[in-house]
JSON list of N, CA and C in Angstrom, two decimals:
[
{"chain": "L", "resi": 1, "resn": "UNK", "atom": "N", "xyz": [104.69, 93.18, -33.49]},
{"chain": "L", "resi": 1, "resn": "UNK", "atom": "CA", "xyz": [103.95, 92.93, -34.58]},
{"chain": "L", "resi": 1, "resn": "UNK", "atom": "C", "xyz": [102.56, 93.15, -33.90]},
{"chain": "L", "resi": 2, "resn": "UNK", "atom": "N", "xyz": [101.66, 93.89, -34.78]},
{"chain": "L", "resi": 2, "resn": "UNK", "atom": "CA", "xyz": [100.17, 93.90, -34.26]},
{"chain": "L", "resi": 2, "resn": "UNK", "atom": "C", "xyz": [99.57, 92.65, -33.89]},
{"chain": "L", "resi": 3, "resn": "UNK", "atom": "N", "xyz": [98.69, 92.82, -33.04]},
{"chain": "L", "resi": 3, "resn": "UNK", "atom": "CA", "xyz": [98.01, 91.76, -33.13]},
{"chain": "L", "resi": 3, "resn": "UNK", "atom": "C", "xyz": [96.59, 91.12, -33.78]},
{"chain": "L", "resi": 4, "resn": "UNK", "atom": "N", "xyz": [95.82, 90.54, -34.18]},
{"chain": "L", "resi": 4, "resn": "UNK", "atom": "CA", "xyz": [95.01, 90.37, -35.13]},
{"chain": "L", "resi": 4, "resn": "UNK", "atom": "C", "xyz": [93.71, 90.89, -34.16]},
{"chain": "L", "resi": 5, "resn": "UNK", "atom": "N", "xyz": [93.42, 91.39, -34.16]},
{"chain": "L", "resi": 5, "resn": "UNK", "atom": "CA", "xyz": [91.93, 91.45, -33.45]},
{"chain": "L", "resi": 5, "resn": "UNK", "atom": "C", "xyz": [90.78, 90.83, -33.40]},
{"chain": "L", "resi": 6, "resn": "UNK", "atom": "N", "xyz": [90.82, 90.14, -34.66]},
{"chain": "L", "resi": 6, "resn": "UNK", "atom": "CA", "xyz": [89.67, 88.97, -35.12]},
{"chain": "L", "resi": 6, "resn": "UNK", "atom": "C", "xyz": [90.30, 87.71, -34.38]},
{"chain": "L", "resi": 7, "resn": "UNK", "atom": "N", "xyz": [91.14, 87.10, -34.26]},
{"chain": "L", "resi": 7, "resn": "UNK", "atom": "CA", "xyz": [91.75, 86.48, -33.66]},
{"chain": "L", "resi": 7, "resn": "UNK", "atom": "C", "xyz": [91.57, 86.53, -32.36]},
{"chain": "L", "resi": 8, "resn": "UNK", "atom": "N", "xyz": [91.81, 87.62, -31.94]},
{"chain": "L", "resi": 8, "resn": "UNK", "atom": "CA", "xyz": [92.12, 88.20, -30.28]},
{"chain": "L", "resi": 8, "resn": "UNK", "atom": "C", "xyz": [90.67, 88.03, -29.55]},
{"chain": "L", "resi": 9, "resn": "UNK", "atom": "N", "xyz": [90.05, 88.71, -30.43]},
{"chain": "L", "resi": 9, "resn": "UNK", "atom": "CA", "xyz": [88.26, 88.51, -29.94]},
{"chain": "L", "resi": 9, "resn": "UNK", "atom": "C", "xyz": [87.47, 87.71, -29.88]},
{"chain": "L", "resi": 10, "resn": "UNK", "atom": "N", "xyz": [87.54, 87.00, -31.34]},
{"chain": "L", "resi": 10, "resn": "UNK", "atom": "CA", "xyz": [86.70, 85.84, -31.78]},
{"chain": "L", "resi": 10, "resn": "UNK", "atom": "C", "xyz": [87.07, 84.34, -31.56]},
{"chain": "L", "resi": 11, "resn": "UNK", "atom": "N", "xyz": [88.57, 84.27, -31.88]},
{"chain": "L", "resi": 11, "resn": "UNK", "atom": "CA", "xyz": [89.41, 83.21, -31.62]},
{"chain": "L", "resi": 11, "resn": "UNK", "atom": "C", "xyz": [89.50, 82.45, -32.59]},
{"chain": "L", "resi": 12, "resn": "UNK", "atom": "N", "xyz": [89.51, 83.14, -33.94]},
{"chain": "L", "resi": 12, "resn": "UNK", "atom": "CA", "xyz": [89.16, 82.72, -35.39]},
{"chain": "L", "resi": 12, "resn": "UNK", "atom": "C", "xyz": [90.45, 83.42, -36.40]},
{"chain": "L", "resi": 13, "resn": "UNK", "atom": "N", "xyz": [91.25, 82.59, -37.01]},
{"chain": "L", "resi": 13, "resn": "UNK", "atom": "CA", "xyz": [92.09, 83.60, -37.96]},
{"chain": "L", "resi": 13, "resn": "UNK", "atom": "C", "xyz": [91.07, 84.33, -39.24]},
{"chain": "L", "resi": 14, "resn": "UNK", "atom": "N", "xyz": [91.71, 85.62, -39.28]},
{"chain": "L", "resi": 14, "resn": "UNK", "atom": "CA", "xyz": [91.17, 86.22, -40.31]},
{"chain": "L", "resi": 14, "resn": "UNK", "atom": "C", "xyz": [91.77, 85.93, -41.83]},
{"chain": "L", "resi": 15, "resn": "UNK", "atom": "N", "xyz": [91.19, 86.10, -42.79]},
{"chain": "L", "resi": 15, "resn": "UNK", "atom": "CA", "xyz": [91.98, 86.21, -44.24]},
{"chain": "L", "resi": 15, "resn": "UNK", "atom": "C", "xyz": [93.28, 86.86, -44.35]},
{"chain": "L", "resi": 16, "resn": "UNK", "atom": "N", "xyz": [93.48, 87.85, -43.34]},
{"chain": "L", "resi": 16, "resn": "UNK", "atom": "CA", "xyz": [94.81, 88.35, -43.51]},
{"chain": "L", "resi": 16, "resn": "UNK", "atom": "C", "xyz": [96.05, 87.83, -42.51]},
{"chain": "L", "resi": 17, "resn": "UNK", "atom": "N", "xyz": [95.63, 87.15, -41.61]},
{"chain": "L", "resi": 17, "resn": "UNK", "atom": "CA", "xyz": [96.38, 86.49, -40.66]},
{"chain": "L", "resi": 17, "resn": "UNK", "atom": "C", "xyz": [97.86, 85.83, -41.27]},
{"chain": "L", "resi": 18, "resn": "UNK", "atom": "N", "xyz": [98.99, 86.52, -41.18]},
{"chain": "L", "resi": 18, "resn": "UNK", "atom": "CA", "xyz": [99.96, 85.81, -41.38]},
{"chain": "L", "resi": 18, "resn": "UNK", "atom": "C", "xyz": [100.96, 86.80, -42.38]},
{"chain": "L", "resi": 19, "resn": "UNK", "atom": "N", "xyz": [100.15, 87.64, -42.83]},
{"chain": "L", "resi": 19, "resn": "UNK", "atom": "CA", "xyz": [100.67, 88.78, -43.87]},
{"chain": "L", "resi": 19, "resn": "UNK", "atom": "C", "xyz": [101.59, 89.69, -43.30]},
{"chain": "L", "resi": 20, "resn": "UNK", "atom": "N", "xyz": [101.66, 90.06, -41.82]},
{"chain": "L", "resi": 20, "resn": "UNK", "atom": "CA", "xyz": [102.78, 90.70, -41.04]},
{"chain": "L", "resi": 20, "resn": "UNK", "atom": "C", "xyz": [104.08, 89.68, -40.91]},
{"chain": "L", "resi": 21, "resn": "UNK", "atom": "N", "xyz": [103.83, 88.72, -40.76]},
{"chain": "L", "resi": 21, "resn": "UNK", "atom": "CA", "xyz": [104.90, 87.84, -40.39]},
{"chain": "L", "resi": 21, "resn": "UNK", "atom": "C", "xyz": [105.85, 87.26, -41.66]},
{"chain": "L", "resi": 22, "resn": "UNK", "atom": "N", "xyz": [104.93, 87.27, -42.64]},
{"chain": "L", "resi": 22, "resn": "UNK", "atom": "CA", "xyz": [105.32, 87.03, -44.16]},
{"chain": "L", "resi": 22, "resn": "UNK", "atom": "C", "xyz": [106.29, 88.03, -44.58]},
{"chain": "L", "resi": 23, "resn": "UNK", "atom": "N", "xyz": [105.75, 89.12, -44.33]},
{"chain": "L", "resi": 23, "resn": "UNK", "atom": "CA", "xyz": [106.92, 90.26, -44.73]},
{"chain": "L", "resi": 23, "resn": "UNK", "atom": "C", "xyz": [108.03, 90.56, -43.95]},
{"chain": "L", "resi": 24, "resn": "UNK", "atom": "N", "xyz": [108.03, 90.42, -42.82]},
{"chain": "L", "resi": 24, "resn": "UNK", "atom": "CA", "xyz": [109.24, 90.04, -42.03]},
{"chain": "L", "resi": 24, "resn": "UNK", "atom": "C", "xyz": [109.95, 88.95, -42.34]},
{"chain": "L", "resi": 25, "resn": "UNK", "atom": "N", "xyz": [109.67, 87.78, -42.66]},
{"chain": "L", "resi": 25, "resn": "UNK", "atom": "CA", "xyz": [110.64, 87.07, -43.16]},
{"chain": "L", "resi": 25, "resn": "UNK", "atom": "C", "xyz": [110.97, 87.27, -44.92]},
{"chain": "L", "resi": 26, "resn": "UNK", "atom": "N", "xyz": [110.10, 87.84, -45.46]},
{"chain": "L", "resi": 26, "resn": "UNK", "atom": "CA", "xyz": [110.93, 88.61, -46.71]},
{"chain": "L", "resi": 26, "resn": "UNK", "atom": "C", "xyz": [112.04, 89.19, -46.33]},
{"chain": "L", "resi": 27, "resn": "UNK", "atom": "N", "xyz": [112.03, 90.17, -45.36]},
{"chain": "L", "resi": 27, "resn": "UNK", "atom": "CA", "xyz": [112.83, 90.81, -45.25]},
{"chain": "L", "resi": 27, "resn": "UNK", "atom": "C", "xyz": [114.33, 90.45, -44.33]},
{"chain": "L", "resi": 28, "resn": "UNK", "atom": "N", "xyz": [113.69, 89.05, -43.80]},
{"chain": "L", "resi": 28, "resn": "UNK", "atom": "CA", "xyz": [114.83, 88.59, -43.37]},
{"chain": "L", "resi": 28, "resn": "UNK", "atom": "C", "xyz": [115.69, 87.42, -44.13]},
{"chain": "L", "resi": 29, "resn": "UNK", "atom": "N", "xyz": [114.83, 87.84, -45.43]},
{"chain": "L", "resi": 29, "resn": "UNK", "atom": "CA", "xyz": [115.45, 86.70, -46.78]},
{"chain": "L", "resi": 29, "resn": "UNK", "atom": "C", "xyz": [115.26, 84.93, -46.73]},
{"chain": "L", "resi": 30, "resn": "UNK", "atom": "N", "xyz": [114.12, 85.00, -46.04]},
{"chain": "L", "resi": 30, "resn": "UNK", "atom": "CA", "xyz": [113.54, 83.54, -45.95]},
{"chain": "L", "resi": 30, "resn": "UNK", "atom": "C", "xyz": [112.18, 83.90, -47.23]},
{"chain": "L", "resi": 31, "resn": "UNK", "atom": "N", "xyz": [112.61, 83.49, -48.39]},
{"chain": "L", "resi": 31, "resn": "UNK", "atom": "CA", "xyz": [111.71, 83.83, -49.37]},
{"chain": "L", "resi": 31, "resn": "UNK", "atom": "C", "xyz": [110.24, 82.47, -48.84]},
{"chain": "L", "resi": 32, "resn": "UNK", "atom": "N", "xyz": [111.12, 81.16, -49.08]},
{"chain": "L", "resi": 32, "resn": "UNK", "atom": "CA", "xyz": [110.14, 80.04, -48.96]},
{"chain": "L", "resi": 32, "resn": "UNK", "atom": "C", "xyz": [109.46, 79.95, -47.65]},
{"chain": "L", "resi": 33, "resn": "UNK", "atom": "N", "xyz": [109.98, 80.48, -46.74]},
{"chain": "L", "resi": 33, "resn": "UNK", "atom": "CA", "xyz": [109.16, 80.77, -45.36]},
{"chain": "L", "resi": 33, "resn": "UNK", "atom": "C", "xyz": [108.15, 81.72, -45.35]},
{"chain": "L", "resi": 34, "resn": "UNK", "atom": "N", "xyz": [108.26, 83.04, -46.38]},
{"chain": "L", "resi": 34, "resn": "UNK", "atom": "CA", "xyz": [107.36, 83.87, -46.14]},
{"chain": "L", "resi": 34, "resn": "UNK", "atom": "C", "xyz": [106.00, 83.20, -47.06]},
{"chain": "L", "resi": 35, "resn": "UNK", "atom": "N", "xyz": [106.38, 82.42, -48.08]},
{"chain": "L", "resi": 35, "resn": "UNK", "atom": "CA", "xyz": [105.09, 81.56, -49.11]},
{"chain": "L", "resi": 35, "resn": "UNK", "atom": "C", "xyz": [104.52, 80.69, -48.34]},
{"chain": "L", "resi": 36, "resn": "UNK", "atom": "N", "xyz": [105.00, 79.89, -47.66]},
{"chain": "L", "resi": 36, "resn": "UNK", "atom": "CA", "xyz": [104.51, 79.02, -46.31]},
{"chain": "L", "resi": 36, "resn": "UNK", "atom": "C", "xyz": [103.54, 79.66, -45.52]},
{"chain": "L", "resi": 37, "resn": "UNK", "atom": "N", "xyz": [104.21, 81.25, -45.02]},
{"chain": "L", "resi": 37, "resn": "UNK", "atom": "CA", "xyz": [103.47, 81.47, -43.91]},
{"chain": "L", "resi": 37, "resn": "UNK", "atom": "C", "xyz": [101.74, 82.05, -44.64]},
{"chain": "L", "resi": 38, "resn": "UNK", "atom": "N", "xyz": [102.19, 82.96, -46.06]},
{"chain": "L", "resi": 38, "resn": "UNK", "atom": "CA", "xyz": [101.14, 83.35, -46.59]},
{"chain": "L", "resi": 38, "resn": "UNK", "atom": "C", "xyz": [101.29, 83.28, -47.85]},
{"chain": "L", "resi": 39, "resn": "UNK", "atom": "N", "xyz": [100.38, 82.46, -48.51]},
{"chain": "L", "resi": 39, "resn": "UNK", "atom": "CA", "xyz": [100.92, 82.20, -50.37]},
{"chain": "L", "resi": 39, "resn": "UNK", "atom": "C", "xyz": [100.44, 83.08, -50.79]},
{"chain": "L", "resi": 40, "resn": "UNK", "atom": "N", "xyz": [99.74, 84.34, -50.75]},
{"chain": "L", "resi": 40, "resn": "UNK", "atom": "CA", "xyz": [99.38, 85.41, -51.41]},
{"chain": "L", "resi": 40, "resn": "UNK", "atom": "C", "xyz": [100.19, 86.72, -51.33]},
{"chain": "L", "resi": 41, "resn": "UNK", "atom": "N", "xyz": [101.32, 86.21, -50.37]},
{"chain": "L", "resi": 41, "resn": "UNK", "atom": "CA", "xyz": [102.32, 87.67, -50.31]},
{"chain": "L", "resi": 41, "resn": "UNK", "atom": "C", "xyz": [102.87, 88.08, -51.68]},
{"chain": "L", "resi": 42, "resn": "UNK", "atom": "N", "xyz": [103.60, 86.92, -52.50]},
{"chain": "L", "resi": 42, "resn": "UNK", "atom": "CA", "xyz": [104.09, 87.49, -54.27]},
{"chain": "L", "resi": 42, "resn": "UNK", "atom": "C", "xyz": [102.98, 88.19, -54.87]},
{"chain": "L", "resi": 43, "resn": "UNK", "atom": "N", "xyz": [101.73, 87.42, -55.08]},
{"chain": "L", "resi": 43, "resn": "UNK", "atom": "CA", "xyz": [100.81, 88.13, -55.86]},
{"chain": "L", "resi": 43, "resn": "UNK", "atom": "C", "xyz": [100.38, 89.59, -55.23]},
{"chain": "L", "resi": 44, "resn": "UNK", "atom": "N", "xyz": [99.99, 89.41, -53.77]},
{"chain": "L", "resi": 44, "resn": "UNK", "atom": "CA", "xyz": [99.95, 90.89, -53.52]},
{"chain": "L", "resi": 44, "resn": "UNK", "atom": "C", "xyz": [101.12, 92.07, -54.02]},
{"chain": "L", "resi": 45, "resn": "UNK", "atom": "N", "xyz": [101.87, 91.81, -53.52]},
{"chain": "L", "resi": 45, "resn": "UNK", "atom": "CA", "xyz": [103.20, 92.34, -53.81]},
{"chain": "L", "resi": 45, "resn": "UNK", "atom": "C", "xyz": [103.69, 92.76, -55.28]},
{"chain": "L", "resi": 46, "resn": "UNK", "atom": "N", "xyz": [102.98, 92.12, -56.01]},
{"chain": "L", "resi": 46, "resn": "UNK", "atom": "CA", "xyz": [103.03, 92.11, -57.80]},
{"chain": "L", "resi": 46, "resn": "UNK", "atom": "C", "xyz": [102.17, 93.02, -57.99]},
{"chain": "L", "resi": 47, "resn": "UNK", "atom": "N", "xyz": [100.83, 92.79, -57.32]},
{"chain": "L", "resi": 47, "resn": "UNK", "atom": "CA", "xyz": [99.69, 93.85, -57.54]},
{"chain": "L", "resi": 47, "resn": "UNK", "atom": "C", "xyz": [99.97, 95.26, -57.20]},
{"chain": "L", "resi": 48, "resn": "UNK", "atom": "N", "xyz": [100.46, 95.62, -55.71]},
{"chain": "L", "resi": 48, "resn": "UNK", "atom": "CA", "xyz": [101.02, 96.86, -55.42]},
{"chain": "L", "resi": 48, "resn": "UNK", "atom": "C", "xyz": [101.69, 97.39, -56.16]},
{"chain": "L", "resi": 49, "resn": "UNK", "atom": "N", "xyz": [102.92, 96.67, -56.66]},
{"chain": "L", "resi": 49, "resn": "UNK", "atom": "CA", "xyz": [103.99, 97.21, -57.65]},
{"chain": "L", "resi": 49, "resn": "UNK", "atom": "C", "xyz": [103.38, 97.69, -58.71]},
{"chain": "L", "resi": 50, "resn": "UNK", "atom": "N", "xyz": [102.52, 96.70, -59.32]},
{"chain": "L", "resi": 50, "resn": "UNK", "atom": "CA", "xyz": [101.74, 97.07, -60.72]},
{"chain": "L", "resi": 50, "resn": "UNK", "atom": "C", "xyz": [101.32, 98.65, -60.41]},
{"chain": "L", "resi": 51, "resn": "UNK", "atom": "N", "xyz": [100.61, 98.59, -59.35]},
{"chain": "L", "resi": 51, "resn": "UNK", "atom": "CA", "xyz": [99.60, 99.53, -59.18]},
{"chain": "L", "resi": 51, "resn": "UNK", "atom": "C", "xyz": [100.49, 101.07, -58.97]},
{"chain": "L", "resi": 52, "resn": "UNK", "atom": "N", "xyz": [101.58, 101.02, -58.33]},
{"chain": "L", "resi": 52, "resn": "UNK", "atom": "CA", "xyz": [102.75, 101.89, -58.33]},
{"chain": "L", "resi": 52, "resn": "UNK", "atom": "C", "xyz": [103.12, 102.45, -59.31]},
{"chain": "L", "resi": 53, "resn": "UNK", "atom": "N", "xyz": [103.84, 101.24, -60.36]},
{"chain": "L", "resi": 53, "resn": "UNK", "atom": "CA", "xyz": [104.38, 101.73, -61.49]},
{"chain": "L", "resi": 53, "resn": "UNK", "atom": "C", "xyz": [103.50, 102.37, -62.25]},
{"chain": "L", "resi": 54, "resn": "UNK", "atom": "N", "xyz": [101.94, 101.92, -62.38]},
{"chain": "L", "resi": 54, "resn": "UNK", "atom": "CA", "xyz": [101.18, 102.73, -63.11]},
{"chain": "L", "resi": 54, "resn": "UNK", "atom": "C", "xyz": [100.65, 103.82, -62.47]},
{"chain": "L", "resi": 55, "resn": "UNK", "atom": "N", "xyz": [100.83, 104.27, -61.24]},
{"chain": "L", "resi": 55, "resn": "UNK", "atom": "CA", "xyz": [100.80, 105.36, -60.70]},
{"chain": "L", "resi": 55, "resn": "UNK", "atom": "C", "xyz": [101.35, 106.70, -61.65]},
{"chain": "L", "resi": 56, "resn": "UNK", "atom": "N", "xyz": [103.04, 106.34, -61.26]},
{"chain": "L", "resi": 56, "resn": "UNK", "atom": "CA", "xyz": [104.05, 107.17, -62.08]},
{"chain": "L", "resi": 56, "resn": "UNK", "atom": "C", "xyz": [104.09, 106.93, -64.00]},
{"chain": "L", "resi": 57, "resn": "UNK", "atom": "N", "xyz": [103.89, 105.80, -64.42]},
{"chain": "L", "resi": 57, "resn": "UNK", "atom": "CA", "xyz": [103.83, 105.91, -65.84]},
{"chain": "L", "resi": 57, "resn": "UNK", "atom": "C", "xyz": [102.77, 104.79, -66.32]},
{"chain": "L", "resi": 58, "resn": "UNK", "atom": "N", "xyz": [102.04, 105.63, -66.71]},
{"chain": "L", "resi": 58, "resn": "UNK", "atom": "CA", "xyz": [100.51, 105.18, -67.24]},
{"chain": "L", "resi": 58, "resn": "UNK", "atom": "C", "xyz": [100.92, 104.02, -68.21]},
{"chain": "L", "resi": 59, "resn": "UNK", "atom": "N", "xyz": [100.35, 102.69, -68.21]},
{"chain": "L", "resi": 59, "resn": "UNK", "atom": "CA", "xyz": [100.46, 101.36, -68.97]},
{"chain": "L", "resi": 59, "resn": "UNK", "atom": "C", "xyz": [99.17, 101.16, -69.36]},
{"chain": "L", "resi": 60, "resn": "UNK", "atom": "N", "xyz": [99.30, 100.85, -70.70]},
{"chain": "L", "resi": 60, "resn": "UNK", "atom": "CA", "xyz": [98.13, 100.59, -71.47]},
{"chain": "L", "resi": 60, "resn": "UNK", "atom": "C", "xyz": [97.66, 99.20, -70.74]},
{"chain": "L", "resi": 61, "resn": "UNK", "atom": "N", "xyz": [96.48, 99.32, -70.92]},
{"chain": "L", "resi": 61, "resn": "UNK", "atom": "CA", "xyz": [95.49, 98.43, -70.50]},
{"chain": "L", "resi": 61, "resn": "UNK", "atom": "C", "xyz": [95.43, 98.15, -68.84]},
{"chain": "L", "resi": 62, "resn": "UNK", "atom": "N", "xyz": [95.91, 99.12, -68.35]},
{"chain": "L", "resi": 62, "resn": "UNK", "atom": "CA", "xyz": [96.14, 98.74, -66.57]},
{"chain": "L", "resi": 62, "resn": "UNK", "atom": "C", "xyz": [94.63, 99.00, -66.06]},
{"chain": "L", "resi": 63, "resn": "UNK", "atom": "N", "xyz": [93.73, 99.53, -66.69]},
{"chain": "L", "resi": 63, "resn": "UNK", "atom": "CA", "xyz": [92.10, 99.58, -66.41]},
{"chain": "L", "resi": 63, "resn": "UNK", "atom": "C", "xyz": [91.59, 98.20, -66.33]},
{"chain": "L", "resi": 64, "resn": "UNK", "atom": "N", "xyz": [92.14, 97.33, -67.19]},
{"chain": "L", "resi": 64, "resn": "UNK", "atom": "CA", "xyz": [91.86, 95.81, -67.24]},
{"chain": "L", "resi": 64, "resn": "UNK", "atom": "C", "xyz": [92.40, 94.84, -66.76]},
{"chain": "L", "resi": 65, "resn": "UNK", "atom": "N", "xyz": [93.89, 95.34, -66.33]},
{"chain": "L", "resi": 65, "resn": "UNK", "atom": "CA", "xyz": [94.91, 94.40, -65.58]},
{"chain": "L", "resi": 65, "resn": "UNK", "atom": "C", "xyz": [95.00, 94.25, -64.20]},
{"chain": "L", "resi": 66, "resn": "UNK", "atom": "N", "xyz": [94.33, 95.65, -63.53]},
{"chain": "L", "resi": 66, "resn": "UNK", "atom": "CA", "xyz": [94.62, 95.73, -62.34]},
{"chain": "L", "resi": 66, "resn": "UNK", "atom": "C", "xyz": [93.40, 95.03, -61.40]},
{"chain": "L", "resi": 67, "resn": "UNK", "atom": "N", "xyz": [92.01, 94.71, -62.32]},
{"chain": "L", "resi": 67, "resn": "UNK", "atom": "CA", "xyz": [90.92, 94.08, -61.79]},
{"chain": "L", "resi": 67, "resn": "UNK", "atom": "C", "xyz": [91.00, 92.57, -61.91]},
{"chain": "L", "resi": 68, "resn": "UNK", "atom": "N", "xyz": [91.55, 92.08, -62.91]},
{"chain": "L", "resi": 68, "resn": "UNK", "atom": "CA", "xyz": [92.03, 90.64, -63.00]},
{"chain": "L", "resi": 68, "resn": "UNK", "atom": "C", "xyz": [93.03, 90.54, -61.95]},
{"chain": "L", "resi": 69, "resn": "UNK", "atom": "N", "xyz": [94.23, 91.40, -61.57]},
{"chain": "L", "resi": 69, "resn": "UNK", "atom": "CA", "xyz": [94.96, 90.73, -60.55]},
{"chain": "L", "resi": 69, "resn": "UNK", "atom": "C", "xyz": [94.32, 91.03, -59.49]},
{"chain": "L", "resi": 70, "resn": "UNK", "atom": "N", "xyz": [93.72, 91.54, -59.22]},
{"chain": "L", "resi": 70, "resn": "UNK", "atom": "CA", "xyz": [92.71, 91.77, -57.62]},
{"chain": "L", "resi": 70, "resn": "UNK", "atom": "C", "xyz": [91.97, 90.69, -57.42]},
{"chain": "L", "resi": 71, "resn": "UNK", "atom": "N", "xyz": [91.23, 90.55, -58.42]},
{"chain": "L", "resi": 71, "resn": "UNK", "atom": "CA", "xyz": [90.07, 89.24, -58.52]},
{"chain": "L", "resi": 71, "resn": "UNK", "atom": "C", "xyz": [91.11, 87.79, -58.06]},
{"chain": "L", "resi": 72, "resn": "UNK", "atom": "N", "xyz": [92.45, 87.67, -58.82]},
{"chain": "L", "resi": 72, "resn": "UNK", "atom": "CA", "xyz": [92.94, 86.58, -58.47]},
{"chain": "L", "resi": 72, "resn": "UNK", "atom": "C", "xyz": [93.60, 86.43, -57.04]},
{"chain": "L", "resi": 73, "resn": "UNK", "atom": "N", "xyz": [93.80, 87.64, -56.70]},
{"chain": "L", "resi": 73, "resn": "UNK", "atom": "CA", "xyz": [94.35, 87.54, -55.17]},
{"chain": "L", "resi": 73, "resn": "UNK", "atom": "C", "xyz": [93.24, 87.37, -54.18]},
{"chain": "L", "resi": 74, "resn": "UNK", "atom": "N", "xyz": [92.13, 87.94, -54.76]},
{"chain": "L", "resi": 74, "resn": "UNK", "atom": "CA", "xyz": [91.24, 87.46, -53.57]},
{"chain": "L", "resi": 74, "resn": "UNK", "atom": "C", "xyz": [90.63, 85.97, -53.56]},
{"chain": "L", "resi": 75, "resn": "UNK", "atom": "N", "xyz": [90.54, 85.74, -54.61]},
{"chain": "L", "resi": 75, "resn": "UNK", "atom": "CA", "xyz": [90.33, 83.93, -54.84]},
{"chain": "L", "resi": 75, "resn": "UNK", "atom": "C", "xyz": [91.52, 83.50, -53.92]},
{"chain": "L", "resi": 76, "resn": "UNK", "atom": "N", "xyz": [92.46, 83.63, -54.52]},
{"chain": "L", "resi": 76, "resn": "UNK", "atom": "CA", "xyz": [93.95, 83.04, -53.59]},
{"chain": "L", "resi": 76, "resn": "UNK", "atom": "C", "xyz": [93.84, 83.08, -51.91]},
{"chain": "L", "resi": 77, "resn": "UNK", "atom": "N", "xyz": [93.86, 84.38, -51.79]},
{"chain": "L", "resi": 77, "resn": "UNK", "atom": "CA", "xyz": [93.19, 84.68, -50.48]},
{"chain": "L", "resi": 77, "resn": "UNK", "atom": "C", "xyz": [92.21, 83.53, -50.04]},
{"chain": "L", "resi": 78, "resn": "UNK", "atom": "N", "xyz": [91.29, 83.74, -50.35]},
{"chain": "L", "resi": 78, "resn": "UNK", "atom": "CA", "xyz": [89.97, 83.15, -49.82]},
{"chain": "L", "resi": 78, "resn": "UNK", "atom": "C", "xyz": [90.23, 81.69, -49.96]},
{"chain": "L", "resi": 79, "resn": "UNK", "atom": "N", "xyz": [90.99, 81.06, -51.05]},
{"chain": "L", "resi": 79, "resn": "UNK", "atom": "CA", "xyz": [91.14, 79.50, -50.86]},
{"chain": "L", "resi": 79, "resn": "UNK", "atom": "C", "xyz": [92.31, 78.77, -49.66]},
{"chain": "L", "resi": 80, "resn": "UNK", "atom": "N", "xyz": [93.03, 79.86, -49.63]},
{"chain": "L", "resi": 80, "resn": "UNK", "atom": "CA", "xyz": [94.22, 79.67, -48.35]},
{"chain": "L", "resi": 80, "resn": "UNK", "atom": "C", "xyz": [93.24, 79.87, -47.18]},
{"chain": "L", "resi": 81, "resn": "UNK", "atom": "N", "xyz": [92.39, 80.94, -47.20]},
{"chain": "L", "resi": 81, "resn": "UNK", "atom": "CA", "xyz": [91.76, 80.96, -45.84]},
{"chain": "L", "resi": 81, "resn": "UNK", "atom": "C", "xyz": [91.07, 79.83, -45.49]},
{"chain": "L", "resi": 82, "resn": "UNK", "atom": "N", "xyz": [90.28, 79.06, -46.76]},
{"chain": "L", "resi": 82, "resn": "UNK", "atom": "CA", "xyz": [89.34, 78.00, -46.58]},
{"chain": "L", "resi": 82, "resn": "UNK", "atom": "C", "xyz": [90.13, 76.54, -46.11]},
{"chain": "L", "resi": 83, "resn": "UNK", "atom": "N", "xyz": [91.54, 76.58, -46.92]},
{"chain": "L", "resi": 83, "resn": "UNK", "atom": "CA", "xyz": [92.41, 75.54, -46.60]},
{"chain": "L", "resi": 83, "resn": "UNK", "atom": "C", "xyz": [92.84, 75.04, -45.54]},
{"chain": "L", "resi": 84, "resn": "UNK", "atom": "N", "xyz": [93.05, 76.35, -44.66]},
{"chain": "L", "resi": 84, "resn": "UNK", "atom": "CA", "xyz": [93.53, 76.67, -43.36]},
{"chain": "L", "resi": 84, "resn": "UNK", "atom": "C", "xyz": [92.53, 75.71, -42.56]},
{"chain": "L", "resi": 85, "resn": "UNK", "atom": "N", "xyz": [91.07, 75.30, -42.55]},
{"chain": "L", "resi": 85, "resn": "UNK", "atom": "CA", "xyz": [89.93, 75.13, -41.74]},
{"chain": "L", "resi": 85, "resn": "UNK", "atom": "C", "xyz": [89.98, 73.71, -42.38]},
{"chain": "L", "resi": 86, "resn": "UNK", "atom": "N", "xyz": [90.69, 73.07, -43.20]},
{"chain": "L", "resi": 86, "resn": "UNK", "atom": "CA", "xyz": [90.27, 71.83, -43.68]},
{"chain": "L", "resi": 86, "resn": "UNK", "atom": "C", "xyz": [91.20, 70.47, -43.24]}
]
């Protein structure tokens, strides 16, 4: 695993801390553990999957759906990040 430079240099988790371990847990088949490690993992996978499908097969209204999914992911990531410190 790559170390988090933010945590290594500053001693504070970054909003992306846990995503590598979460992906590793998905490959190991531990879906619940992946969610506990990084709650936004499944929405991020859905967003990137949607973008990938849209790249090959143009989806109607994708230019409106992608920003909504991206904003949802940012809100989820930041909410989880703030929750870690409470």
